[in-house]
């Protein structure tokens, strides 16, 4: 949101900040909630072998794809992550819909 960049999800920003490494195989990526399809693809492409997920209730994603590709997934089921994401959804529903690839809710009519 801060950069008006629709692909700057936490995982993508993390990879961007890590820079070019010869290998990401020994890296652990930490994320508040399950990665979306875009971030899942990046994690697999970069060869990250360990993923720590704060929660998978707000957005379940598809964590099974990681196991199928040999990525260790640690699911914390952390209530603080759930609370954080619930607050984000409440405050920014349009951004949330964009982030998870859903069309925005139709605007209510003024009649």
mmCIF file of N, CA and C in Angstrom:
data_model
loop_
_atom_site.group_PDB
_atom_site.id
_atom_site.type_symbol
_atom_site.label_atom_id
_atom_site.label_comp_id
_atom_site.label_asym_id
_atom_site.label_seq_id
_atom_site.Cartn_x
_atom_site.Cartn_y
_atom_site.Cartn_z
ATOM 1 N N UNK A 1 0.817 -1.187 0.000
ATOM 2 C CA UNK A 1 0.000 0.000 0.000
ATOM 3 C C UNK A 1 0.865 1.257 0.000
ATOM 4 N N UNK A 2 1.923 1.223 0.808
ATOM 5 C CA UNK A 2 2.743 2.421 0.955
ATOM 6 C C UNK A 2 3.356 2.877 -0.350
ATOM 7 N N UNK A 3 3.677 1.981 -1.231
ATOM 8 C CA UNK A 3 4.350 2.328 -2.489
ATOM 9 C C UNK A 3 3.410 2.325 -3.685
ATOM 10 N N UNK A 4 2.127 2.099 -3.429
ATOM 11 C CA UNK A 4 1.146 1.990 -4.498
ATOM 12 C C UNK A 4 1.576 0.919 -5.504
ATOM 13 N N UNK A 5 2.116 -0.170 -4.973
ATOM 14 C CA UNK A 5 2.647 -1.266 -5.782
ATOM 15 C C UNK A 5 1.810 -2.515 -5.501
ATOM 16 N N UNK A 6 0.988 -2.955 -6.452
ATOM 17 C CA UNK A 6 0.093 -4.079 -6.194
ATOM 18 C C UNK A 6 0.792 -5.427 -5.999
ATOM 19 N N UNK A 7 2.060 -5.539 -6.344
ATOM 20 C CA UNK A 7 2.746 -6.812 -6.124
ATOM 21 C C UNK A 7 3.718 -6.756 -4.950
ATOM 22 N N UNK A 8 3.711 -5.686 -4.196
ATOM 23 C CA UNK A 8 4.618 -5.559 -3.053
ATOM 24 C C UNK A 8 4.001 -6.201 -1.806
ATOM 25 N N UNK A 9 3.625 -7.465 -1.933
ATOM 26 C CA UNK A 9 3.174 -8.210 -0.755
ATOM 27 C C UNK A 9 4.384 -8.417 0.151
ATOM 28 N N UNK A 10 4.145 -8.801 1.385
ATOM 29 C CA UNK A 10 5.240 -8.975 2.333
ATOM 30 C C UNK A 10 6.327 -9.910 1.831
ATOM 31 N N UNK A 11 5.917 -11.019 1.229
ATOM 32 C CA UNK A 11 6.894 -11.982 0.734
ATOM 33 C C UNK A 11 7.736 -11.385 -0.391
ATOM 34 N N UNK A 12 7.078 -10.655 -1.284
ATOM 35 C CA UNK A 12 7.789 -10.049 -2.416
ATOM 36 C C UNK A 12 8.750 -8.965 -1.923
ATOM 37 N N UNK A 13 8.302 -8.166 -0.958
ATOM 38 C CA UNK A 13 9.173 -7.130 -0.393
ATOM 39 C C UNK A 13 10.369 -7.757 0.308
ATOM 40 N N UNK A 14 10.145 -8.870 0.979
ATOM 41 C CA UNK A 14 11.230 -9.585 1.663
ATOM 42 C C UNK A 14 12.276 -10.061 0.658
ATOM 43 N N UNK A 15 11.817 -10.667 -0.430
ATOM 44 C CA UNK A 15 12.742 -11.145 -1.454
ATOM 45 C C UNK A 15 13.480 -9.987 -2.115
ATOM 46 N N UNK A 16 12.775 -8.908 -2.364
ATOM 47 C CA UNK A 16 13.409 -7.731 -2.961
ATOM 48 C C UNK A 16 14.493 -7.184 -2.030
ATOM 49 N N UNK A 17 14.184 -7.111 -0.741
ATOM 50 C CA UNK A 17 15.152 -6.594 0.233
ATOM 51 C C UNK A 17 16.344 -7.525 0.432
ATOM 52 N N UNK A 18 16.140 -8.826 0.242
ATOM 53 C CA UNK A 18 17.243 -9.782 0.391
ATOM 54 C C UNK A 18 18.258 -9.611 -0.734
ATOM 55 N N UNK A 19 17.788 -9.147 -1.885
ATOM 56 C CA UNK A 19 18.687 -8.939 -3.017
ATOM 57 C C UNK A 19 19.042 -10.244 -3.702
ATOM 58 N N UNK A 20 19.956 -10.143 -4.624
ATOM 59 C CA UNK A 20 20.385 -11.319 -5.375
ATOM 60 C C UNK A 20 21.350 -12.136 -4.529
ATOM 61 N N UNK A 21 20.962 -13.366 -4.301
ATOM 62 C CA UNK A 21 21.816 -14.297 -3.561
ATOM 63 C C UNK A 21 22.143 -15.460 -4.481
ATOM 64 N N UNK A 22 23.276 -16.062 -4.267
ATOM 65 C CA UNK A 22 23.639 -17.228 -5.072
ATOM 66 C C UNK A 22 22.626 -18.353 -4.865
ATOM 67 N N UNK A 23 22.098 -18.454 -3.642
ATOM 68 C CA UNK A 23 21.108 -19.473 -3.319
ATOM 69 C C UNK A 23 20.275 -18.995 -2.136
ATOM 70 N N UNK A 24 18.984 -19.266 -2.186
ATOM 71 C CA UNK A 24 18.076 -18.961 -1.087
ATOM 72 C C UNK A 24 17.718 -20.242 -0.329
ATOM 73 N N UNK A 25 18.363 -21.344 -0.693
ATOM 74 C CA UNK A 25 18.001 -22.652 -0.152
ATOM 75 C C UNK A 25 18.066 -22.710 1.373
ATOM 76 N N UNK A 26 19.009 -22.051 1.991
ATOM 77 C CA UNK A 26 19.116 -22.077 3.451
ATOM 78 C C UNK A 26 18.259 -21.046 4.150
ATOM 79 N N UNK A 27 17.470 -20.284 3.377
ATOM 80 C CA UNK A 27 16.662 -19.206 3.948
ATOM 81 C C UNK A 27 15.349 -19.728 4.515
ATOM 82 N N UNK A 28 14.857 -19.032 5.519
ATOM 83 C CA UNK A 28 13.513 -19.238 6.047
ATOM 84 C C UNK A 28 12.745 -17.961 5.786
ATOM 85 N N UNK A 29 11.581 -18.074 5.178
ATOM 86 C CA UNK A 29 10.748 -16.906 4.930
ATOM 87 C C UNK A 29 9.610 -16.907 5.948
ATOM 88 N N UNK A 30 9.422 -15.781 6.610
ATOM 89 C CA UNK A 30 8.364 -15.616 7.604
ATOM 90 C C UNK A 30 7.272 -14.740 7.000
ATOM 91 N N UNK A 31 6.013 -15.161 7.157
ATOM 92 C CA UNK A 31 4.902 -14.411 6.606
ATOM 93 C C UNK A 31 3.733 -14.406 7.584
ATOM 94 N N UNK A 32 2.982 -13.314 7.595
ATOM 95 C CA UNK A 32 1.867 -13.171 8.518
ATOM 96 C C UNK A 32 0.771 -14.183 8.235
ATOM 97 N N UNK A 33 0.458 -14.380 6.962
ATOM 98 C CA UNK A 33 -0.597 -15.310 6.586
ATOM 99 C C UNK A 33 -0.148 -16.133 5.383
ATOM 100 N N UNK A 34 -0.952 -17.110 5.018
ATOM 101 C CA UNK A 34 -0.595 -17.979 3.891
ATOM 102 C C UNK A 34 -0.315 -17.156 2.647
ATOM 103 N N UNK A 35 0.709 -17.508 1.906
ATOM 104 C CA UNK A 35 1.027 -16.773 0.686
ATOM 105 C C UNK A 35 -0.050 -16.937 -0.382
ATOM 106 N N UNK A 36 -0.243 -15.878 -1.164
ATOM 107 C CA UNK A 36 -1.136 -15.941 -2.322
ATOM 108 C C UNK A 36 -0.423 -16.730 -3.429
ATOM 109 N N UNK A 37 -1.084 -16.914 -4.547
ATOM 110 C CA UNK A 37 -0.494 -17.673 -5.655
ATOM 111 C C UNK A 37 0.771 -17.008 -6.185
ATOM 112 N N UNK A 38 0.773 -15.680 -6.281
ATOM 113 C CA UNK A 38 1.959 -14.972 -6.776
ATOM 114 C C UNK A 38 3.148 -15.202 -5.848
ATOM 115 N N UNK A 39 2.913 -15.048 -4.552
ATOM 116 C CA UNK A 39 4.004 -15.209 -3.596
ATOM 117 C C UNK A 39 4.434 -16.668 -3.485
ATOM 118 N N UNK A 40 3.477 -17.584 -3.601
ATOM 119 C CA UNK A 40 3.805 -19.008 -3.603
ATOM 120 C C UNK A 40 4.768 -19.312 -4.740
ATOM 121 N N UNK A 41 4.447 -18.799 -5.912
ATOM 122 C CA UNK A 41 5.315 -19.019 -7.065
ATOM 123 C C UNK A 41 6.715 -18.474 -6.847
ATOM 124 N N UNK A 42 6.815 -17.287 -6.253
ATOM 125 C CA UNK A 42 8.128 -16.689 -5.994
ATOM 126 C C UNK A 42 8.923 -17.516 -4.985
ATOM 127 N N UNK A 43 8.263 -17.979 -3.947
ATOM 128 C CA UNK A 43 8.941 -18.798 -2.932
ATOM 129 C C UNK A 43 9.497 -20.067 -3.563
ATOM 130 N N UNK A 44 8.683 -20.706 -4.393
ATOM 131 C CA UNK A 44 9.139 -21.930 -5.065
ATOM 132 C C UNK A 44 10.238 -21.629 -6.077
ATOM 133 N N UNK A 45 10.083 -20.561 -6.839
ATOM 134 C CA UNK A 45 11.073 -20.183 -7.840
ATOM 135 C C UNK A 45 12.433 -19.902 -7.208
ATOM 136 N N UNK A 46 12.424 -19.248 -6.049
ATOM 137 C CA UNK A 46 13.672 -18.898 -5.383
ATOM 138 C C UNK A 46 14.273 -20.074 -4.609
ATOM 139 N N UNK A 47 13.545 -21.181 -4.517
ATOM 140 C CA UNK A 47 14.080 -22.376 -3.863
ATOM 141 C C UNK A 47 14.147 -22.295 -2.354
ATOM 142 N N UNK A 48 13.281 -21.499 -1.749
ATOM 143 C CA UNK A 48 13.240 -21.392 -0.288
ATOM 144 C C UNK A 48 12.666 -22.696 0.260
ATOM 145 N N UNK A 49 13.327 -23.264 1.231
ATOM 146 C CA UNK A 49 12.947 -24.598 1.720
ATOM 147 C C UNK A 49 12.212 -24.598 3.051
ATOM 148 N N UNK A 50 12.054 -23.416 3.687
ATOM 149 C CA UNK A 50 11.342 -23.362 4.976
ATOM 150 C C UNK A 50 10.492 -22.102 5.002
ATOM 151 N N UNK A 51 9.212 -22.272 5.352
ATOM 152 C CA UNK A 51 8.249 -21.188 5.382
ATOM 153 C C UNK A 51 7.535 -21.208 6.727
ATOM 154 N N UNK A 52 7.574 -20.088 7.442
ATOM 155 C CA UNK A 52 6.859 -19.958 8.709
ATOM 156 C C UNK A 52 5.677 -19.029 8.464
ATOM 157 N N UNK A 53 4.464 -19.546 8.713
ATOM 158 C CA UNK A 53 3.222 -18.836 8.426
ATOM 159 C C UNK A 53 2.540 -18.501 9.743
ATOM 160 N N UNK A 54 2.235 -17.232 9.944
ATOM 161 C CA UNK A 54 1.588 -16.798 11.178
ATOM 162 C C UNK A 54 0.195 -17.377 11.355
ATOM 163 N N UNK A 55 -0.595 -17.352 10.280
ATOM 164 C CA UNK A 55 -1.952 -17.901 10.352
ATOM 165 C C UNK A 55 -2.464 -18.235 8.966
ATOM 166 N N UNK A 56 -3.411 -19.179 8.909
ATOM 167 C CA UNK A 56 -3.991 -19.596 7.635
ATOM 168 C C UNK A 56 -5.514 -19.583 7.699
ATOM 169 N N UNK A 57 -6.058 -18.780 8.618
ATOM 170 C CA UNK A 57 -7.507 -18.676 8.753
ATOM 171 C C UNK A 57 -8.042 -17.546 7.890
ATOM 172 N N UNK A 58 -7.425 -16.386 7.993
ATOM 173 C CA UNK A 58 -7.859 -15.223 7.234
ATOM 174 C C UNK A 58 -7.767 -15.487 5.743
ATOM 175 N N UNK A 59 -6.684 -16.090 5.318
ATOM 176 C CA UNK A 59 -6.470 -16.470 3.923
ATOM 177 C C UNK A 59 -5.747 -17.808 3.935
ATOM 178 N N UNK A 60 -6.449 -18.842 3.502
ATOM 179 C CA UNK A 60 -5.892 -20.191 3.604
ATOM 180 C C UNK A 60 -4.780 -20.448 2.597
ATOM 181 N N UNK A 61 -4.846 -19.806 1.425
ATOM 182 C CA UNK A 61 -3.850 -20.108 0.407
ATOM 183 C C UNK A 61 -3.876 -21.590 0.079
ATOM 184 N N UNK A 62 -2.763 -22.105 -0.361
ATOM 185 C CA UNK A 62 -2.653 -23.538 -0.651
ATOM 186 C C UNK A 62 -1.318 -24.026 -0.115
ATOM 187 N N UNK A 63 -1.280 -24.268 1.178
ATOM 188 C CA UNK A 63 -0.031 -24.683 1.813
ATOM 189 C C UNK A 63 0.417 -26.062 1.355
ATOM 190 N N UNK A 64 -0.510 -26.886 0.843
ATOM 191 C CA UNK A 64 -0.130 -28.240 0.417
ATOM 192 C C UNK A 64 0.854 -28.214 -0.751
ATOM 193 N N UNK A 65 0.787 -27.172 -1.580
ATOM 194 C CA UNK A 65 1.702 -27.096 -2.717
ATOM 195 C C UNK A 65 3.156 -27.022 -2.244
ATOM 196 N N UNK A 66 3.380 -26.434 -1.090
ATOM 197 C CA UNK A 66 4.745 -26.358 -0.564
ATOM 198 C C UNK A 66 5.250 -27.740 -0.158
ATOM 199 N N UNK A 67 4.418 -28.496 0.547
ATOM 200 C CA UNK A 67 4.812 -29.849 0.957
ATOM 201 C C UNK A 67 5.105 -30.708 -0.264
ATOM 202 N N UNK A 68 4.276 -30.545 -1.298
ATOM 203 C CA UNK A 68 4.476 -31.306 -2.538
ATOM 204 C C UNK A 68 5.811 -30.982 -3.203
ATOM 205 N N UNK A 69 6.331 -29.795 -2.934
ATOM 206 C CA UNK A 69 7.585 -29.352 -3.551
ATOM 207 C C UNK A 69 8.757 -29.375 -2.574
ATOM 208 N N UNK A 70 8.585 -30.028 -1.414
ATOM 209 C CA UNK A 70 9.690 -30.208 -0.483
ATOM 210 C C UNK A 70 9.988 -29.021 0.419
ATOM 211 N N UNK A 71 9.022 -28.117 0.573
ATOM 212 C CA UNK A 71 9.202 -26.967 1.458
ATOM 213 C C UNK A 71 8.590 -27.289 2.817
ATOM 214 N N UNK A 72 9.376 -27.108 3.865
ATOM 215 C CA UNK A 72 8.863 -27.294 5.224
ATOM 216 C C UNK A 72 7.988 -26.091 5.569
ATOM 217 N N UNK A 73 6.759 -26.353 6.032
ATOM 218 C CA UNK A 73 5.846 -25.287 6.433
ATOM 219 C C UNK A 73 5.593 -25.410 7.933
ATOM 220 N N UNK A 74 5.831 -24.309 8.639
ATOM 221 C CA UNK A 74 5.533 -24.231 10.066
ATOM 222 C C UNK A 74 4.360 -23.266 10.196
ATOM 223 N N UNK A 75 3.198 -23.778 10.610
ATOM 224 C CA UNK A 75 2.005 -22.953 10.766
ATOM 225 C C UNK A 75 1.825 -22.638 12.248
ATOM 226 N N UNK A 76 1.956 -21.358 12.596
ATOM 227 C CA UNK A 76 1.899 -20.945 13.996
ATOM 228 C C UNK A 76 0.479 -20.801 14.531
ATOM 229 N N UNK A 77 -0.491 -20.499 13.677
ATOM 230 C CA UNK A 77 -1.879 -20.255 14.091
ATOM 231 C C UNK A 77 -1.924 -19.198 15.201
ATOM 232 N N UNK A 78 -1.240 -18.096 14.969
ATOM 233 C CA UNK A 78 -1.046 -17.031 15.960
ATOM 234 C C UNK A 78 -2.244 -16.072 15.981
ATOM 235 N N UNK A 79 -2.845 -15.886 17.147
ATOM 236 C CA UNK A 79 -4.020 -15.014 17.264
ATOM 237 C C UNK A 79 -3.679 -13.558 16.957
ATOM 238 N N UNK A 80 -2.453 -13.136 17.209
ATOM 239 C CA UNK A 80 -2.065 -11.750 16.901
ATOM 240 C C UNK A 80 -2.063 -11.520 15.396
ATOM 241 N N UNK A 81 -1.620 -12.508 14.644
ATOM 242 C CA UNK A 81 -1.652 -12.392 13.178
ATOM 243 C C UNK A 81 -3.096 -12.343 12.686
ATOM 244 N N UNK A 82 -3.949 -13.172 13.262
ATOM 245 C CA UNK A 82 -5.366 -13.167 12.877
ATOM 246 C C UNK A 82 -5.998 -11.810 13.167
ATOM 247 N N UNK A 83 -5.717 -11.256 14.341
ATOM 248 C CA UNK A 83 -6.260 -9.950 14.712
ATOM 249 C C UNK A 83 -5.760 -8.856 13.776
ATOM 250 N N UNK A 84 -4.478 -8.898 13.455
ATOM 251 C CA UNK A 84 -3.885 -7.919 12.553
ATOM 252 C C UNK A 84 -4.556 -7.963 11.182
ATOM 253 N N UNK A 85 -4.745 -9.158 10.642
ATOM 254 C CA UNK A 85 -5.340 -9.291 9.326
ATOM 255 C C UNK A 85 -6.828 -8.933 9.340
ATOM 256 N N UNK A 86 -7.533 -9.259 10.413
ATOM 257 C CA UNK A 86 -8.951 -8.885 10.513
ATOM 258 C C UNK A 86 -9.100 -7.364 10.526
ATOM 259 N N UNK A 87 -8.226 -6.690 11.226
ATOM 260 C CA UNK A 87 -8.247 -5.229 11.267
ATOM 261 C C UNK A 87 -7.930 -4.658 9.881
ATOM 262 N N UNK A 88 -6.954 -5.231 9.193
ATOM 263 C CA UNK A 88 -6.605 -4.770 7.847
ATOM 264 C C UNK A 88 -7.797 -4.932 6.902
ATOM 265 N N UNK A 89 -8.456 -6.086 6.957
ATOM 266 C CA UNK A 89 -9.613 -6.336 6.091
ATOM 267 C C UNK A 89 -10.724 -5.334 6.363
ATOM 268 N N UNK A 90 -10.928 -5.020 7.617
ATOM 269 C CA UNK A 90 -11.973 -4.078 8.010
ATOM 270 C C UNK A 90 -11.653 -2.663 7.518
ATOM 271 N N UNK A 91 -10.413 -2.243 7.663
ATOM 272 C CA UNK A 91 -10.014 -0.880 7.303
ATOM 273 C C UNK A 91 -9.810 -0.686 5.807
ATOM 274 N N UNK A 92 -9.353 -1.729 5.113
ATOM 275 C CA UNK A 92 -8.996 -1.594 3.699
ATOM 276 C C UNK A 92 -9.577 -2.734 2.863
ATOM 277 N N UNK A 93 -10.905 -2.854 2.787
ATOM 278 C CA UNK A 93 -11.484 -4.001 2.064
ATOM 279 C C UNK A 93 -11.120 -4.044 0.583
ATOM 280 N N UNK A 94 -10.973 -2.886 -0.060
ATOM 281 C CA UNK A 94 -10.632 -2.874 -1.483
ATOM 282 C C UNK A 94 -9.204 -3.377 -1.704
ATOM 283 N N UNK A 95 -8.304 -2.963 -0.847
ATOM 284 C CA UNK A 95 -6.911 -3.407 -0.969
ATOM 285 C C UNK A 95 -6.821 -4.897 -0.681
ATOM 286 N N UNK A 96 -7.551 -5.371 0.327
ATOM 287 C CA UNK A 96 -7.556 -6.792 0.646
ATOM 288 C C UNK A 96 -8.026 -7.604 -0.559
ATOM 289 N N UNK A 97 -9.134 -7.177 -1.179
ATOM 290 C CA UNK A 97 -9.655 -7.893 -2.346
ATOM 291 C C UNK A 97 -8.609 -7.929 -3.456
ATOM 292 N N UNK A 98 -7.950 -6.806 -3.691
ATOM 293 C CA UNK A 98 -6.908 -6.755 -4.722
ATOM 294 C C UNK A 98 -5.763 -7.704 -4.382
ATOM 295 N N UNK A 99 -5.346 -7.697 -3.122
ATOM 296 C CA UNK A 99 -4.206 -8.512 -2.703
ATOM 297 C C UNK A 99 -4.436 -10.004 -2.883
ATOM 298 N N UNK A 100 -5.674 -10.450 -2.702
ATOM 299 C CA UNK A 100 -5.936 -11.884 -2.813
ATOM 300 C C UNK A 100 -6.571 -12.257 -4.152
ATOM 301 N N UNK A 101 -6.624 -11.296 -5.082
ATOM 302 C CA UNK A 101 -7.087 -11.587 -6.431
ATOM 303 C C UNK A 101 -8.577 -11.703 -6.577
ATOM 304 N N UNK A 102 -9.336 -11.043 -5.717
ATOM 305 C CA UNK A 102 -10.785 -11.044 -5.828
ATOM 306 C C UNK A 102 -11.264 -9.697 -6.356
ATOM 307 N N UNK A 103 -12.356 -9.702 -7.108
ATOM 308 C CA UNK A 103 -12.876 -8.416 -7.564
ATOM 309 C C UNK A 103 -13.399 -7.614 -6.370
ATOM 310 N N UNK A 104 -13.307 -6.303 -6.426
ATOM 311 C CA UNK A 104 -13.811 -5.490 -5.323
ATOM 312 C C UNK A 104 -15.329 -5.631 -5.210
ATOM 313 N N UNK A 105 -15.842 -5.418 -4.009
ATOM 314 C CA UNK A 105 -17.283 -5.466 -3.777
ATOM 315 C C UNK A 105 -17.934 -4.333 -4.564
ATOM 316 N N UNK A 106 -19.131 -4.563 -5.126
ATOM 317 C CA UNK A 106 -19.779 -3.489 -5.869
ATOM 318 C C UNK A 106 -20.142 -2.332 -4.939
ATOM 319 N N UNK A 107 -20.047 -1.139 -5.479
ATOM 320 C CA UNK A 107 -20.382 0.056 -4.692
ATOM 321 C C UNK A 107 -21.874 0.045 -4.401
ATOM 322 N N UNK A 108 -22.227 0.471 -3.199
ATOM 323 C CA UNK A 108 -23.641 0.541 -2.838
ATOM 324 C C UNK A 108 -24.276 1.731 -3.525
ATOM 325 N N UNK A 109 -25.516 1.539 -3.970
ATOM 326 C CA UNK A 109 -26.214 2.650 -4.630
ATOM 327 C C UNK A 109 -26.694 3.628 -3.581
ATOM 328 N N UNK A 110 -26.859 4.862 -3.986
ATOM 329 C CA UNK A 110 -27.276 5.924 -3.072
ATOM 330 C C UNK A 110 -28.776 6.127 -3.076
ATOM 331 N N UNK A 111 -29.532 5.246 -3.707
ATOM 332 C CA UNK A 111 -30.987 5.425 -3.779
ATOM 333 C C UNK A 111 -31.689 4.988 -2.528
#
